Amino acid sequence: MWSQPIRLTSKTGSFMFKRVSTICALAIAALSFTGVATAADNGQGQGQAQQMMKSYRQDAQQLKQIHDKTIKNNPQLAKEQDQFQDTVQQAIKKQGYDVEAGQQRMQKMAKKLQSGDLSDKQRKQVMQKFQSERQKMVKARNAAMSQPEVQKQGEQLQQDTISAMKKQNPKTTQLISEMKNVRGKLQQQGGAQSPNS
């Protein structure tokens, strides 16, 4: 459940330790965009897939708003979330990867890529380094997340978060259900179009 890839943007170079990104890992559980975007990118039925992706993103945005409000109104839950993030960071360090140093390296590379000062060759080299750094980060994170004590703490936090979100806004259940439904349809569509995906 906790091994889905991190979606990392070159704008921020962020990993998984900012509250805004925890909505994917915590509130929506296994509802990552992996596979969904692939299905939407395929040629056949693209219009329908794009419409479903739009609906999915809108629901995700609403969930994120509920999540942020829930955290703001529940200091204990915010503390529990911070503790879990600390646990994950420590577990990643035990894998031999320094998250903060990695983030700094990625931010520097992201700035270079955004500067527009690079030649095509230089840009390609920086992109390769960026992807390599990201892969190291994800590998260490996945190894950390597979540890039983981390999984147990994460699952508890997930339950507590979703429960608090439902109290904050009863629409939470409906939004999660809709997202699961759309995600399933998109993955079926993608699988039908590209059996090897």
PDB file of C-alpha atoms in Angstrom, residues 44-145:
ATOM      1  CA  GLN A  44      -8.075   5.499 -28.143  1.00  0.00           C
ATOM      2  CA  GLY A  45     -10.860   6.931 -26.028  1.00  0.00           C
ATOM      3  CA  GLN A  46      -8.586   9.789 -25.086  1.00  0.00           C
ATOM      4  CA  GLY A  47     -11.424  12.306 -24.740  1.00  0.00           C
ATOM      5  CA  GLN A  48     -13.290  10.094 -22.294  1.00  0.00           C
ATOM      6  CA  ALA A  49     -10.114   9.323 -20.360  1.00  0.00           C
ATOM      7  CA  GLN A  50      -9.234  13.025 -20.136  1.00  0.00           C
ATOM      8  CA  GLN A  51     -12.738  13.771 -18.846  1.00  0.00           C
ATOM      9  CA  MET A  52     -12.345  11.095 -16.174  1.00  0.00           C
ATOM     10  CA  MET A  53      -8.893  12.435 -15.261  1.00  0.00           C
ATOM     11  CA  LYS A  54     -10.391  15.899 -14.865  1.00  0.00           C
ATOM     12  CA  SER A  55     -13.067  14.487 -12.549  1.00  0.00           C
ATOM     13  CA  TYR A  56     -10.396  12.561 -10.633  1.00  0.00           C
ATOM     14  CA  ARG A  57      -8.257  15.667 -10.154  1.00  0.00           C
ATOM     15  CA  GLN A  58     -11.267  17.720  -9.006  1.00  0.00           C
ATOM     16  CA  ASP A  59     -12.150  15.087  -6.407  1.00  0.00           C
ATOM     17  CA  ALA A  60      -8.498  14.917  -5.317  1.00  0.00           C
ATOM     18  CA  GLN A  61      -8.434  18.706  -4.935  1.00  0.00           C
ATOM     19  CA  GLN A  62     -11.570  18.614  -2.762  1.00  0.00           C
ATOM     20  CA  LEU A  63     -10.070  15.833  -0.656  1.00  0.00           C
ATOM     21  CA  LYS A  64      -6.872  17.833  -0.256  1.00  0.00           C
ATOM     22  CA  GLN A  65      -8.879  20.825   0.997  1.00  0.00           C
ATOM     23  CA  ILE A  66     -10.749  18.629   3.493  1.00  0.00           C
ATOM     24  CA  HIS A  67      -7.431  17.071   4.541  1.00  0.00           C
ATOM     25  CA  ASP A  68      -5.740  20.452   5.088  1.00  0.00           C
ATOM     26  CA  LYS A  69      -8.705  21.735   7.118  1.00  0.00           C
ATOM     27  CA  THR A  70      -8.763  18.523   9.158  1.00  0.00           C
ATOM     28  CA  ILE A  71      -5.061  18.819  10.003  1.00  0.00           C
ATOM     29  CA  LYS A  72      -5.501  22.499  10.910  1.00  0.00           C
ATOM     30  CA  ASN A  73      -8.379  21.674  13.263  1.00  0.00           C
ATOM     31  CA  ASN A  74      -6.701  18.612  14.825  1.00  0.00           C
ATOM     32  CA  PRO A  75      -3.354  19.488  16.424  1.00  0.00           C
ATOM     33  CA  GLN A  76      -2.970  15.917  17.729  1.00  0.00           C
ATOM     34  CA  LEU A  77      -3.379  14.518  14.221  1.00  0.00           C
ATOM     35  CA  ALA A  78      -0.854  17.037  12.888  1.00  0.00           C
ATOM     36  CA  LYS A  79       1.563  15.865  15.595  1.00  0.00           C
ATOM     37  CA  GLU A  80       0.925  12.208  14.669  1.00  0.00           C
ATOM     38  CA  GLN A  81       1.621  13.062  11.023  1.00  0.00           C
ATOM     39  CA  ASP A  82       4.878  14.810  11.917  1.00  0.00           C
ATOM     40  CA  GLN A  83       5.950  11.823  14.012  1.00  0.00           C
ATOM     41  CA  PHE A  84       5.292   9.478  11.113  1.00  0.00           C
ATOM     42  CA  GLN A  85       7.287  11.684   8.748  1.00  0.00           C
ATOM     43  CA  ASP A  86      10.173  11.657  11.253  1.00  0.00           C
ATOM     44  CA  THR A  87       9.952   7.855  11.454  1.00  0.00           C
ATOM     45  CA  VAL A  88      10.109   7.584   7.663  1.00  0.00           C
ATOM     46  CA  GLN A  89      13.040  10.004   7.438  1.00  0.00           C
ATOM     47  CA  GLN A  90      14.958   8.018  10.048  1.00  0.00           C
ATOM     48  CA  ALA A  91      14.170   4.749   8.260  1.00  0.00           C
ATOM     49  CA  ILE A  92      15.401   6.246   4.977  1.00  0.00           C
ATOM     50  CA  LYS A  93      18.632   7.404   6.643  1.00  0.00           C
ATOM     51  CA  LYS A  94      19.163   3.811   7.782  1.00  0.00           C
ATOM     52  CA  GLN A  95      19.011   2.869   4.101  1.00  0.00           C
ATOM     53  CA  GLY A  96      22.051   5.132   3.633  1.00  0.00           C
ATOM     54  CA  TYR A  97      20.249   7.997   1.905  1.00  0.00           C
ATOM     55  CA  ASP A  98      20.256  11.580   3.216  1.00  0.00           C
ATOM     56  CA  VAL A  99      16.875  13.046   2.266  1.00  0.00           C
ATOM     57  CA  GLU A 100      17.728  16.680   2.998  1.00  0.00           C
ATOM     58  CA  ALA A 101      20.956  16.543   0.989  1.00  0.00           C
ATOM     59  CA  GLY A 102      19.084  14.802  -1.828  1.00  0.00           C
ATOM     60  CA  GLN A 103      16.385  17.456  -1.830  1.00  0.00           C
ATOM     61  CA  GLN A 104      18.997  20.206  -1.982  1.00  0.00           C
ATOM     62  CA  ARG A 105      20.734  18.541  -4.923  1.00  0.00           C
ATOM     63  CA  MET A 106      17.419  18.173  -6.750  1.00  0.00           C
ATOM     64  CA  GLN A 107      16.441  21.782  -6.079  1.00  0.00           C
ATOM     65  CA  LYS A 108      19.751  22.977  -7.523  1.00  0.00           C
ATOM     66  CA  MET A 109      19.199  20.837 -10.611  1.00  0.00           C
ATOM     67  CA  ALA A 110      15.608  22.060 -10.929  1.00  0.00           C
ATOM     68  CA  LYS A 111      16.832  25.682 -10.850  1.00  0.00           C
ATOM     69  CA  LYS A 112      19.360  24.926 -13.584  1.00  0.00           C
ATOM     70  CA  LEU A 113      16.649  23.337 -15.715  1.00  0.00           C
ATOM     71  CA  GLN A 114      14.354  26.336 -15.233  1.00  0.00           C
ATOM     72  CA  SER A 115      17.046  28.922 -15.893  1.00  0.00           C
ATOM     73  CA  GLY A 116      17.002  28.446 -19.666  1.00  0.00           C
ATOM     74  CA  ASP A 117      20.795  28.902 -19.721  1.00  0.00           C
ATOM     75  CA  LEU A 118      21.583  25.286 -20.618  1.00  0.00           C
ATOM     76  CA  SER A 119      22.328  23.882 -24.034  1.00  0.00           C
ATOM     77  CA  ASP A 120      20.275  20.867 -25.156  1.00  0.00           C
ATOM     78  CA  LYS A 121      23.159  18.567 -24.242  1.00  0.00           C
ATOM     79  CA  GLN A 122      23.600  20.134 -20.802  1.00  0.00           C
ATOM     80  CA  ARG A 123      19.865  20.020 -20.192  1.00  0.00           C
ATOM     81  CA  LYS A 124      19.811  16.316 -21.034  1.00  0.00           C
ATOM     82  CA  GLN A 125      22.710  15.635 -18.652  1.00  0.00           C
ATOM     83  CA  VAL A 126      21.059  17.529 -15.792  1.00  0.00           C
ATOM     84  CA  MET A 127      17.776  15.725 -16.444  1.00  0.00           C
ATOM     85  CA  GLN A 128      19.554  12.368 -16.274  1.00  0.00           C
ATOM     86  CA  LYS A 129      21.185  13.327 -12.968  1.00  0.00           C
ATOM     87  CA  PHE A 130      17.831  14.558 -11.671  1.00  0.00           C
ATOM     88  CA  GLN A 131      16.138  11.260 -12.595  1.00  0.00           C
ATOM     89  CA  SER A 132      19.001   9.273 -11.066  1.00  0.00           C
ATOM     90  CA  GLU A 133      18.723  11.208  -7.799  1.00  0.00           C
ATOM     91  CA  ARG A 134      14.971  10.725  -7.785  1.00  0.00           C
ATOM     92  CA  GLN A 135      15.370   6.967  -8.312  1.00  0.00           C
ATOM     93  CA  LYS A 136      17.796   6.727  -5.374  1.00  0.00           C
ATOM     94  CA  MET A 137      15.337   8.669  -3.225  1.00  0.00           C
ATOM     95  CA  VAL A 138      12.364   6.514  -4.222  1.00  0.00           C
ATOM     96  CA  LYS A 139      14.346   3.282  -3.752  1.00  0.00           C
ATOM     97  CA  ALA A 140      15.403   4.288  -0.220  1.00  0.00           C
ATOM     98  CA  ARG A 141      11.876   5.458   0.569  1.00  0.00           C
ATOM     99  CA  ASN A 142      10.291   2.218  -0.684  1.00  0.00           C
ATOM    100  CA  ALA A 143      12.745   0.150   1.370  1.00  0.00           C
ATOM    101  CA  ALA A 144      11.914   2.264   4.428  1.00  0.00           C
ATOM    102  CA  MET A 145       8.161   1.964   3.824  1.00  0.00           C
TER     103      MET A 145
END
